[in-house]
Coordinates of C-alpha atoms and ligand atoms in Angstrom, one line a residue:
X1 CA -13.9 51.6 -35.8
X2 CA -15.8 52.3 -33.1
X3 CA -17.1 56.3 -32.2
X4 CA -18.2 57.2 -29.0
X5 CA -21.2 58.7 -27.0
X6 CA -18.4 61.3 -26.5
X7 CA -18.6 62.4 -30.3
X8 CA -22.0 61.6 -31.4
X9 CA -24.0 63.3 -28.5
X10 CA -22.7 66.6 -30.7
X11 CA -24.1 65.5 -34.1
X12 CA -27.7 66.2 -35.3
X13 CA -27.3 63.1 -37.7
X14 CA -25.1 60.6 -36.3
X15 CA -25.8 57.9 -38.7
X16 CA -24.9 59.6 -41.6
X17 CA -21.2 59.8 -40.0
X18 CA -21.5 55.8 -39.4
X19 CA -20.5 55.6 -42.8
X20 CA -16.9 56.6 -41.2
X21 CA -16.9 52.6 -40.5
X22 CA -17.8 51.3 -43.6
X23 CA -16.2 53.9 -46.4
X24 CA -14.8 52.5 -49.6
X25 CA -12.1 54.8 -49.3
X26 CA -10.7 54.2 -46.0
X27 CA -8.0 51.7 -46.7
X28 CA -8.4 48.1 -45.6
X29 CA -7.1 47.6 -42.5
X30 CA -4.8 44.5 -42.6
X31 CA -3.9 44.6 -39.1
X32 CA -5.7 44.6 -35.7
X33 CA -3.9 47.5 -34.0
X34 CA -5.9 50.6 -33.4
X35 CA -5.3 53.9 -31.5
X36 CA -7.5 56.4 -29.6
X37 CA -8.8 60.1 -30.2
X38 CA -9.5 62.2 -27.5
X39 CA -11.3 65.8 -27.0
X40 CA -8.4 68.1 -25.5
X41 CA -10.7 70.0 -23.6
X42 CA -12.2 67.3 -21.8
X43 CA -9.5 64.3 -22.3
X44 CA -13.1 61.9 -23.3
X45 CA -12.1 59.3 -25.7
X46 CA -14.0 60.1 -28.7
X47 CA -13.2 57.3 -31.2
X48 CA -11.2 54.0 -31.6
X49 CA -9.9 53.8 -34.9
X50 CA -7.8 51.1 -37.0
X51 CA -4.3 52.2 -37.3
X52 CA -3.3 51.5 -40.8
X53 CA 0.5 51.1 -41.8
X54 CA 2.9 50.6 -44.8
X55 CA 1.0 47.7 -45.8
X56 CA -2.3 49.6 -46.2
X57 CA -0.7 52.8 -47.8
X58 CA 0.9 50.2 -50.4
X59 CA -3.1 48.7 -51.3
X60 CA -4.3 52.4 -51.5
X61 CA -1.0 53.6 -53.8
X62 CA -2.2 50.8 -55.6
X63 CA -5.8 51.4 -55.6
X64 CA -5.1 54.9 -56.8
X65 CA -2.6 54.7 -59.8
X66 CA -5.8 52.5 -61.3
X67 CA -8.0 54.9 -60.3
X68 CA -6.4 58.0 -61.6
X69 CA -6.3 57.2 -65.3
X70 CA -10.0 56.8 -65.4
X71 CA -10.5 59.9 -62.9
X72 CA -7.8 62.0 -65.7
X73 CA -10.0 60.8 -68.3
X74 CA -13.0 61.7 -67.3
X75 CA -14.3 65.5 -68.9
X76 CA -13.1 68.6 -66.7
X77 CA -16.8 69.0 -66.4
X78 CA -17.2 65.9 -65.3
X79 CA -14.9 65.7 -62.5
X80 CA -15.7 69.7 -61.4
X81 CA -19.5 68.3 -61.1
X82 CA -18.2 65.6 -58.4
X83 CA -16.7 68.5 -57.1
X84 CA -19.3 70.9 -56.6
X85 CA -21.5 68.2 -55.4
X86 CA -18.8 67.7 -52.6
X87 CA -18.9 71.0 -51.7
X88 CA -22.8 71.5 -51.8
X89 CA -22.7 68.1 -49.2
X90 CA -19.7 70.0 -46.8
X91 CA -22.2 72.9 -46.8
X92 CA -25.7 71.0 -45.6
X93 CA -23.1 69.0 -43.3
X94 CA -21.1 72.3 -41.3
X95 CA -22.6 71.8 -38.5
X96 CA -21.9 68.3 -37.9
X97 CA -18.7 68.7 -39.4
X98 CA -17.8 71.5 -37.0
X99 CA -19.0 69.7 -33.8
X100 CA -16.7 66.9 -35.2
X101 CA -13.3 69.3 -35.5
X102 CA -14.3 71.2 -32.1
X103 CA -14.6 67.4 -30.4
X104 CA -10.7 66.7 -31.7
X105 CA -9.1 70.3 -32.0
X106 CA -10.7 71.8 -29.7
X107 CA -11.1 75.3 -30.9
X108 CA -14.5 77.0 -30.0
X109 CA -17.6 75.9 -32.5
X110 CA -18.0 79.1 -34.2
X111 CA -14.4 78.8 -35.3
X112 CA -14.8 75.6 -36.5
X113 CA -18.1 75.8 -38.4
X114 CA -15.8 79.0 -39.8
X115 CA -13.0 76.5 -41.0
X116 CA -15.7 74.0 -42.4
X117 CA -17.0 76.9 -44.9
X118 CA -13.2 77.6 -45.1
X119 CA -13.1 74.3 -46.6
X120 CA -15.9 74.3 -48.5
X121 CA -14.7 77.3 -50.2
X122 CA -11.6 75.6 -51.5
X123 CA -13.9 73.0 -53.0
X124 CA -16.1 75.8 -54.4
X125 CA -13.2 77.3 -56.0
X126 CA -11.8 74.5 -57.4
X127 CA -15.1 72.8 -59.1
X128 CA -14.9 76.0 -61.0
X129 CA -10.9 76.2 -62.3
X130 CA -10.8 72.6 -62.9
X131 CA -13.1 73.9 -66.2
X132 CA -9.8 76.4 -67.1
X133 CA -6.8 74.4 -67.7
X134 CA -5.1 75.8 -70.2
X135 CA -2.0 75.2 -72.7
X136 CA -1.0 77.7 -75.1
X137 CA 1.0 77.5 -78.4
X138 CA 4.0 78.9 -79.7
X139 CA 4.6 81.0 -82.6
X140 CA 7.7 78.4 -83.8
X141 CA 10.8 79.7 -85.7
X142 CA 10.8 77.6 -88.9
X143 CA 7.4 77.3 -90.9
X144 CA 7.6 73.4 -90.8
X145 CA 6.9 73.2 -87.1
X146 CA 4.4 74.0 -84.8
X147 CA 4.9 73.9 -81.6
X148 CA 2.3 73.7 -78.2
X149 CA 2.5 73.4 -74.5
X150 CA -0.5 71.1 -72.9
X151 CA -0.7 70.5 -69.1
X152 CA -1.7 67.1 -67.5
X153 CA -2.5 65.8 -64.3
X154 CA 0.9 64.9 -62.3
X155 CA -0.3 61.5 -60.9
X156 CA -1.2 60.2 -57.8
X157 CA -0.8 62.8 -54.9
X158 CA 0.4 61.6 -51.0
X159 CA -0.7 64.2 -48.7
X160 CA -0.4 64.6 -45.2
X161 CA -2.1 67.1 -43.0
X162 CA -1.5 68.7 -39.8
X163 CA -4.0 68.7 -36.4
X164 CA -4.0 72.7 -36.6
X165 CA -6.6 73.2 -39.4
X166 CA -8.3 69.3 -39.8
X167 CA -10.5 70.3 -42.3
X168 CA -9.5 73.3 -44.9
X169 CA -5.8 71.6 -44.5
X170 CA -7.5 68.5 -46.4
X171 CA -9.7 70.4 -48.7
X172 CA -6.9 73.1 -49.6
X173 CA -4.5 70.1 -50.4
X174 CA -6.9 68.0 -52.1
X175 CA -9.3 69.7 -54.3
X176 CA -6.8 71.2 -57.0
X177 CA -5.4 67.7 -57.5
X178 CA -8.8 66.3 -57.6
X179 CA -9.5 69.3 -60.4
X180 CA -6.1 68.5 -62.2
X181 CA -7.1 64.9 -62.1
X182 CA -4.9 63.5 -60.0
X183 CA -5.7 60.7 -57.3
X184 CA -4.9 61.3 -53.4
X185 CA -3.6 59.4 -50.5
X186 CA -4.4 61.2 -47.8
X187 CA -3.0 60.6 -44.5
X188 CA -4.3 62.9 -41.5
X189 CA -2.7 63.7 -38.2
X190 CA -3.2 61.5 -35.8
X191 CA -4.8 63.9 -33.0
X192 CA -7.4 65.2 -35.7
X193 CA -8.3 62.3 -38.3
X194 CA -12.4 62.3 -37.7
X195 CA -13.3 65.1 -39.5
X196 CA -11.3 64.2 -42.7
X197 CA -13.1 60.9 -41.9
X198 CA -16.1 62.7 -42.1
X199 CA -15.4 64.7 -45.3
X200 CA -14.3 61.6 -46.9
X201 CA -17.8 60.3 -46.2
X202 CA -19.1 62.7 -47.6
X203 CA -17.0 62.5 -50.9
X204 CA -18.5 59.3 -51.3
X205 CA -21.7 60.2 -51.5
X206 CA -20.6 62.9 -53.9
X207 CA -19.9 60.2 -56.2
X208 CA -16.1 59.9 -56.4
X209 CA -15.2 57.2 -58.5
X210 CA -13.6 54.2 -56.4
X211 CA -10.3 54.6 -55.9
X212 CA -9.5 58.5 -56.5
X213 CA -9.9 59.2 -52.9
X214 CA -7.9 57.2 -50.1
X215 CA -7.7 57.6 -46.7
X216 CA -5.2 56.3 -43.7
X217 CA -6.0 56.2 -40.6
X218 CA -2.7 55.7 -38.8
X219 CA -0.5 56.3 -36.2
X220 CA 2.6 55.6 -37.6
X221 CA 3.2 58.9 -39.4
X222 CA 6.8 58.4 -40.3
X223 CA 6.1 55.0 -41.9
X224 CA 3.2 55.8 -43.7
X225 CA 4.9 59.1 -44.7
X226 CA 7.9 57.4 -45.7
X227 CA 6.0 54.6 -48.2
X228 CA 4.4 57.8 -49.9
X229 CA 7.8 59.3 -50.5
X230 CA 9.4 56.5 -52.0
X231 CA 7.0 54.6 -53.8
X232 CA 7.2 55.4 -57.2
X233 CA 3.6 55.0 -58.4
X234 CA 3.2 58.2 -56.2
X235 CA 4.5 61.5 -58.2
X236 CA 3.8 64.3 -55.7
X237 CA 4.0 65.1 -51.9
X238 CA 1.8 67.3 -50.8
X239 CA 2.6 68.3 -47.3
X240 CA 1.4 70.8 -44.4
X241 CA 2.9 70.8 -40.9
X242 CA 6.7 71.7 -39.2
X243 CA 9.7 72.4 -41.3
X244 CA 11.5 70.1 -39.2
X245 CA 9.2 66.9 -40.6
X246 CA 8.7 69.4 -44.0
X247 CA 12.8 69.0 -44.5
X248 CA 12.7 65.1 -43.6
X249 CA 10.3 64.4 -46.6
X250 CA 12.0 66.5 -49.1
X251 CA 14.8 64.0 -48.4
X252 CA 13.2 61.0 -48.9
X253 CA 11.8 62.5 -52.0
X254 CA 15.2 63.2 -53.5
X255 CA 16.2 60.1 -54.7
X256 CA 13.1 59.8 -57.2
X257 CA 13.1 63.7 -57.5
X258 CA 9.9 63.5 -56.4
X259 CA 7.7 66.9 -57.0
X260 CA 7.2 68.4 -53.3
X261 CA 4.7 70.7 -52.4
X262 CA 5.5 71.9 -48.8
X263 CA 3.3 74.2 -46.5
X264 CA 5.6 74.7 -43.5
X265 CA 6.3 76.2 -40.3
X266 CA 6.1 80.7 -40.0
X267 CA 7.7 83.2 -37.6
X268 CA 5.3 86.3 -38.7
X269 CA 6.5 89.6 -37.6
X270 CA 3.1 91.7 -36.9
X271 CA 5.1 95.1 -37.7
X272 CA 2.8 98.6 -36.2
X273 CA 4.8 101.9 -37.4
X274 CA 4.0 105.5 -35.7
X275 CA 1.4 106.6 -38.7
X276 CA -0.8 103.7 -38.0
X277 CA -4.4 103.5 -37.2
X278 CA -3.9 102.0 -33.3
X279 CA -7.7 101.0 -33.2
X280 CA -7.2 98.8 -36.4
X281 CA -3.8 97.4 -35.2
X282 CA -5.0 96.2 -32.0
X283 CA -7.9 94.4 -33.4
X284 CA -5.8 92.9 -36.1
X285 CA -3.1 92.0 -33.6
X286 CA -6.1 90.1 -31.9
X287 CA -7.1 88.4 -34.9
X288 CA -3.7 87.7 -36.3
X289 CA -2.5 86.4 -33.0
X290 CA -5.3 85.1 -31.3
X291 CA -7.3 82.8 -33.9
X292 CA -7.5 79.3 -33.4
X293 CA -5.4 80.1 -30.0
X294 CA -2.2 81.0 -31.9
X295 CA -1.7 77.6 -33.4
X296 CA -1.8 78.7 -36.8
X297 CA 1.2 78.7 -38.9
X298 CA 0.4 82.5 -40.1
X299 CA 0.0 83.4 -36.2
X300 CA 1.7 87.2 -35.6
X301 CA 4.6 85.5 -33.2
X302 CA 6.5 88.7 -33.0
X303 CA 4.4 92.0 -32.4
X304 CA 7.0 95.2 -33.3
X305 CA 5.7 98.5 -32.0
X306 CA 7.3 101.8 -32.9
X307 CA 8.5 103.8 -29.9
X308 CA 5.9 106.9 -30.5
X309 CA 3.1 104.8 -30.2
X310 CA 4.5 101.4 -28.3
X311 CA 3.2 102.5 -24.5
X312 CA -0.7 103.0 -26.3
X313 CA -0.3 99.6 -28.1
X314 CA 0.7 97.5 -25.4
X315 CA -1.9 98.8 -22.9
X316 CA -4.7 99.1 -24.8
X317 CA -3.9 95.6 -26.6
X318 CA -3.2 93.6 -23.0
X319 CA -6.5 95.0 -22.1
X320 CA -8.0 93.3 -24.6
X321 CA -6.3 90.1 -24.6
X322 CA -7.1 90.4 -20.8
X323 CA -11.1 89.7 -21.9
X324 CA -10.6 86.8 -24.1
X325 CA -12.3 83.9 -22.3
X326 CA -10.7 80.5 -22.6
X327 CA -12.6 76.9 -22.5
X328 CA -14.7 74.5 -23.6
X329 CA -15.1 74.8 -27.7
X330 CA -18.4 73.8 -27.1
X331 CA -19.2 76.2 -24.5
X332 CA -20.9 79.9 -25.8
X333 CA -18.6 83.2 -25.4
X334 CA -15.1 81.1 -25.7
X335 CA -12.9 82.9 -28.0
X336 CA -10.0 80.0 -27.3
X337 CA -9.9 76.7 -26.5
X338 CA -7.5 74.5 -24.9
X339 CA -3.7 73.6 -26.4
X340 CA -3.4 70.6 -28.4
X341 CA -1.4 68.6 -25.9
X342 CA 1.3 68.9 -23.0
X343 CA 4.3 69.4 -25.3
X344 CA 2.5 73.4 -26.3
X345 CA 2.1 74.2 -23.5
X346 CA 5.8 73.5 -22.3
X347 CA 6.6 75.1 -25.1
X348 CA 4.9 78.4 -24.0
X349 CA 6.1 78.2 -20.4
X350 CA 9.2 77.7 -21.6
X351 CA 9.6 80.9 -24.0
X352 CA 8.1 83.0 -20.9
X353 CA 10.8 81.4 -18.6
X354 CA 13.2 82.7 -21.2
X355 CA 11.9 86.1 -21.2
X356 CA 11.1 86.9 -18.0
X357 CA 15.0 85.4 -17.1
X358 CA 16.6 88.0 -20.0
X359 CA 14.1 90.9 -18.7
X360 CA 10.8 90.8 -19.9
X361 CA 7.5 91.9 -18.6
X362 CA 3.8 89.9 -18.2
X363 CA 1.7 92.2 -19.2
X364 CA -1.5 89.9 -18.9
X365 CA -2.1 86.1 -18.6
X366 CA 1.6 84.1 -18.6
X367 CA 0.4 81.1 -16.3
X368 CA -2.6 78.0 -16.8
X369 CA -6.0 78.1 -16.2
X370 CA -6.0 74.7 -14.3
X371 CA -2.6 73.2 -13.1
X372 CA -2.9 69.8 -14.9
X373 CA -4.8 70.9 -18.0
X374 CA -3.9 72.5 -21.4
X375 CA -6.1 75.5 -21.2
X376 CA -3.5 78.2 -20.9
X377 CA -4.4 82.3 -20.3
X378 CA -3.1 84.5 -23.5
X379 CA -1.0 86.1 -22.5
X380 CA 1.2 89.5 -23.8
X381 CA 5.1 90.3 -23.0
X382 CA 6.5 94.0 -22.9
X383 CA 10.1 94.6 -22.7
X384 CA 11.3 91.9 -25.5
X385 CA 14.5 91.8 -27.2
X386 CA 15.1 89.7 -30.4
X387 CA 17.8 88.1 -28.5
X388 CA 14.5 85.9 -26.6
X389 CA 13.8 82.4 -27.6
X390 CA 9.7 84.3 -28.3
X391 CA 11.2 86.2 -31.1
X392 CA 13.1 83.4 -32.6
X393 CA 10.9 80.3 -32.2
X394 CA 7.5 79.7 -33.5
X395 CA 5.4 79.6 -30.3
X396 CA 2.0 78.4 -31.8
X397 CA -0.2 79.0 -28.9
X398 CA -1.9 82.3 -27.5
X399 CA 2.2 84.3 -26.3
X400 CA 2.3 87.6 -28.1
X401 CA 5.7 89.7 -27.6
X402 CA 6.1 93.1 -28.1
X403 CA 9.6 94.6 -29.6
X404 CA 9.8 98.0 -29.3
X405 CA 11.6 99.8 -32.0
X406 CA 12.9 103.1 -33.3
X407 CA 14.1 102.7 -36.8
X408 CA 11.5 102.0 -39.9
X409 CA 14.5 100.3 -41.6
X410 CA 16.1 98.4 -38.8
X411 CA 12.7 96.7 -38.3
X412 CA 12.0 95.2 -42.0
X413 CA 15.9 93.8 -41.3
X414 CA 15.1 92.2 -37.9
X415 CA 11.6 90.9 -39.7
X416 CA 13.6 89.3 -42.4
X417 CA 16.2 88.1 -39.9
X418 CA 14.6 84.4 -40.0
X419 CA 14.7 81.1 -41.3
X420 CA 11.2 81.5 -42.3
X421 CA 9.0 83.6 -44.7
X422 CA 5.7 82.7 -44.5
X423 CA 3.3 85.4 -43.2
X424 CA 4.2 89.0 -42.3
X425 CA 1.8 91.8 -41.0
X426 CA 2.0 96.0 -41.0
X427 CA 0.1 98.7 -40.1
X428 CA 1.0 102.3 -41.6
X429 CA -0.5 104.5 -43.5
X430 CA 2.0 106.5 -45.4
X431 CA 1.8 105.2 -48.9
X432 CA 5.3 105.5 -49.7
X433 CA 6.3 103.5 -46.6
X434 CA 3.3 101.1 -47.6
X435 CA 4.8 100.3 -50.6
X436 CA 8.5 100.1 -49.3
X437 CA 7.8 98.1 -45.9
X438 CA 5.6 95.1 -48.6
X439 CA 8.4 95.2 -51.3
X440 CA 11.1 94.2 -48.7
X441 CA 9.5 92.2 -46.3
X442 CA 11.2 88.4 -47.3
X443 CA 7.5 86.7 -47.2
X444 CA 5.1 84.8 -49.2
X445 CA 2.4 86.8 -47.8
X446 CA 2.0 90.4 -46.3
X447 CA -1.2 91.3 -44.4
X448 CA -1.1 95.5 -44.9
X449 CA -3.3 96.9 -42.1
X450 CA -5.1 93.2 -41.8
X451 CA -5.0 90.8 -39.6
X452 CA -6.4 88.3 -41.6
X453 CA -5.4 87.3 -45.5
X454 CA -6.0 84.0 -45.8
X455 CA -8.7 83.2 -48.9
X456 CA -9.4 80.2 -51.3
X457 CA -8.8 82.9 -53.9
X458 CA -5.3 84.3 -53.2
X459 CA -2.1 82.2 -53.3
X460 CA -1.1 81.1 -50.1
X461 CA 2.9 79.9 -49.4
X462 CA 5.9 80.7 -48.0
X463 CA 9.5 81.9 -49.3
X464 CA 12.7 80.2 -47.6
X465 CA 11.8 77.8 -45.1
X466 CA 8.4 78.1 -44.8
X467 CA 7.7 76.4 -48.0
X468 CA 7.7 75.5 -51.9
X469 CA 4.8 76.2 -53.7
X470 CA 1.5 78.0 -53.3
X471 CA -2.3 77.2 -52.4
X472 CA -5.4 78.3 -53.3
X473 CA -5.9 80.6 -56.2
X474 CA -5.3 79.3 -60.2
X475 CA -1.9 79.0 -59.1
X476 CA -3.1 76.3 -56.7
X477 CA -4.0 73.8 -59.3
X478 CA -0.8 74.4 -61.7
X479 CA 1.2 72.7 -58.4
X480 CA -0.4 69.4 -59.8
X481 CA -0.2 69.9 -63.2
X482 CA 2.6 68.9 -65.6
X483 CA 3.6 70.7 -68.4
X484 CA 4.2 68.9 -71.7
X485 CA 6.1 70.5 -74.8
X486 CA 4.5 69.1 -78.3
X487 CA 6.6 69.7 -81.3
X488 CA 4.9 69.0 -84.5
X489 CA 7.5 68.9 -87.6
X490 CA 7.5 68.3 -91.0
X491 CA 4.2 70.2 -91.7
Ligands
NAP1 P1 4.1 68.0 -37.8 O1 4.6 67.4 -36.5 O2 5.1 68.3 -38.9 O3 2.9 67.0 -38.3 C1 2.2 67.3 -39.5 C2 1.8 66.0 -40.1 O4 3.0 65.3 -40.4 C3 1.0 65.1 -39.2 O5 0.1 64.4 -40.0 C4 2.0 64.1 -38.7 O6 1.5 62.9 -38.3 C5 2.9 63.9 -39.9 N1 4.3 63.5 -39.5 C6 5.0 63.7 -38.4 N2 6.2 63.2 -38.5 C7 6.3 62.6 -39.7 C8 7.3 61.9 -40.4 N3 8.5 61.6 -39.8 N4 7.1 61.5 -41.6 C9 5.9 61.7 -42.2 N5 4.8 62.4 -41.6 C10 5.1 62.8 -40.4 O7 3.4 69.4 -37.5 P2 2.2 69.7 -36.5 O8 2.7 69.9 -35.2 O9 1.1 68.7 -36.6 O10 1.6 71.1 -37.1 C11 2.1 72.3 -36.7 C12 3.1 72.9 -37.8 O11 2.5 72.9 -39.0 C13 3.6 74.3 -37.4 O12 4.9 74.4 -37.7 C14 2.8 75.1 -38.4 O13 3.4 76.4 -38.7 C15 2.7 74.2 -39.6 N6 1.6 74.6 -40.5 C16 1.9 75.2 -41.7 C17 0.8 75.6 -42.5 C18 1.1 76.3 -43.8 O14 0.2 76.4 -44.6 N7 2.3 76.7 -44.1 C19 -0.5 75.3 -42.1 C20 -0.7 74.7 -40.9 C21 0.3 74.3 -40.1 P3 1.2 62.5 -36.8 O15 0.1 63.4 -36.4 O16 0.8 61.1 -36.9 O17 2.4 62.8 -36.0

């Protein structure tokens, strides 16, 4: 593997990150193939790395089913030390760590060093619950039995993380299996694998035993995904990234009914009634639209304004969006860095085509910043119907739409009107509507005059298609535990 001046002129301590090269839990690579990652803002090649295929997930399955019985064995203390040491090491490191997911990504450095504590949180959190696992018993109906319920680590976990969030994608995923004592395979996407390359350098030195981590480098996603799925030594899928890919690995699971745990795609209706406070919804529109350039799965994609207070929204909202700078991650005062690749940014052009074509409005923004690159100007819509691709689609860069509407009711039914039900905002302040609006929104998660909900401590997941299972939280770590039923007779 080979990193480039590109990369390391941003680290204080380069060499610690040289043990990206040589880590004991980066698979072998059996082949000679390798593939390139590049900084979107700039297009610099920042590392050449060896891309690792079925062969190599197949030695770190292996590697890992060892590994795990001697990781499950270990004291819940014991393993939630290696933990907190992990986390104490992701700490000391977020600066490096940062640089490294602002290099790939590209979102500003602030944001970054933001996710990497993000991260570290999860790790944080989960050092501490992997000391409360607990069973119960069972007061049994005849007084010769007694009966118990214990939980136990699931196995060996494939995961597989999108580019979106590099790092607290990994650690979220990772570190309740780790607690549970299960053993990972962790393959990261290919735009954004340094800084899991980094973390996992990092683990190391944590003191991991051999074999509970295991990282792929690859390009070859679909392969590599599908050896995870249908190797049996591996008992869970833990996945984060499209519901298109999401639905595609739930099927390959299904012949071993293979445990899934599925973080997918979100169309979040950001939802402002007529009693709300407008200064509070426009900066949590900001936030919940505008973070990590709307390429975040809980992104506000749809922005419903009521009708008494929709003309005050929309101008005092594209006013704002009007001052967000765009650039360089590395460069100070950028609030939003460049999209991922070509293929967003077609995307975005080609929801405004559809609008502006069925009637809607630019507001502010709507074109790119330089003709070739990905840097793109956030941009609001007025005059949207729910008719428009915008309001159907998850856009995932910096588009915000605004519906206006009349009727309280009608709106929760056009919000729920989805495939999806992952995140969903509202600002009100009427208690009984409070109450109303969060008991029928169809979501895993409803912001209520917030922009922002997301927390190591809180379940996050979606309902419908946006998901199974939650996390973060103590619900987090029951996703990789298995529940056993002891019956004791004869007593
Ligand atoms: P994606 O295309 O589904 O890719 C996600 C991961 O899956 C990457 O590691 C990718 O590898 C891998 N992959 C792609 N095709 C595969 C296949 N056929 N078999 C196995 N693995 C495969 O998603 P994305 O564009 O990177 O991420 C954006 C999506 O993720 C959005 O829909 C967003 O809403 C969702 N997301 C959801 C959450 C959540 O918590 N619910 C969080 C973040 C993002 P390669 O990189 O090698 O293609």
């Amino acid at each position: 593997m080979t990193l480039t001046p590109a990369l390391t002129r941003h680290l204080s301590n380069p060499d610690l990150f040289g043990d990206l090269t040589s880590m004991r839990s980066l698979a072998k690579p059996l082949g000679k193939e390798t593939f390139q990652v590049f900084n979107p803002s700039t297009g610099e090649l920042l590392a050449e790395l060896p891309d690792m295929g079925v062969a190599e997930t197949k030695e770190a399955i292996d590697k890992a089913y060892v590994a795990q019985a001697e990781w499950a064995a270990m004291t819940a203390r014991a393993r939630s030390d290696v933990l907190w040491r992990w986390h104490q090491l992701i700490v000391d490191h977020t600066d490096d760590l940062g640089a490294i997911l602002t290099a790939e990504m590209g979102k500003p450095l602030a944001e970054a060093k933001s996710e990497v504590s993000h991260a570290a949180a999860y790790l944080q959190w989960y050092a501490e619950e992997a000391n409360r696992i607990y069973g119960e018993t069972i007061s049994a109906p005849s007084t010769d039995r007694r009966m118990l319920v214990i939980k136990q680590p699931i196995g060996v976990v494939g995961t597989i993380t999108p580019w979106n969030f590099p790092a607290s994608m990994v650690a979220r995923k990772i570190s309740p299996a780790l607690a549970a004592g299960c053993a990972i395979v962790l393959k990261p996407a290919e735009q954004t694998p340094l800084v899991a390359g980094a973390m996992f350098a990092l683990a190391e030195k944590a003191g991991f035993p051999d074999g509970v981590l295991n990282l792929i480098y690859s390009a070859e996603g679909d392969a590599v995904g599908h050896e995870l799925c249908t190797n049996a030594k591996v008992r869970k899928i833990s996945f984060t990234g499209s519901t298109e890919v999401g639905r595609l690995l739930m099927r390959q699971c299904a012949d071993q009914i293979k445990k899934v745990s599925l973080e997918l795609g979100g169309n979040a209706p950001f939802i402002v009634f007529d009693d709300a406070d407008i200064d509070a919804a426009v900066d949590g529109a900001i936030q919940a639209k505008f973070r990590n350039g709307g390429q975040t799965c809980v992104s506000a994609n749809r922005l419903y304004v009521q009708a008494g207070v929709h003309d005050e929204f929309a101008e005092r909202f594209a006013a704002r969006v009007a001052t967000l700078s765009v650039g360089d991650g590395f460069a100070p005062d950028v609030a939003i860095g460049p999209l991922i690749d070509t293929r967003a940014r077609a995307k975005i052009e080609a929801h405004i085509a559809d609008a502006l074509e069925k009637g809607g409005t630019i507001r502010c923004g709507g074109k790119r910043i330089t003709s070739d690159g990905t840097f793109f100007q956030p941009t609001v819509l007025t005059d949207i119907s729910s008719a428009m691709r915008v309001a159907q689609e998850e856009t995932f860069g910096p588009l915000a739409p605004i519906i206006r509407f009349e009727d309280a009711d009608q709106v929760v039914r056009e919000a729920n009107d989805t495939i999806y039900g992952l995140a969903a905002y509202f600002y009100a302040s009427n208690l009984k509507r409070v109450w109303r609006v969060a008991e029928a929104l169809e979501y895993g998660m409803v912001g209520i005059n917030t922009g922002r909900m997301s927390s190591e401590a809180a379940p996050f997941g979606g309902m419908k298609q946006s998901g199974i299972g939650r996390e973060g939280s103590r619900h987090g770590l029951e996703d990789y535990l298995e529940m056993k039923y002891l019956c004791m007779g004869g007593i």
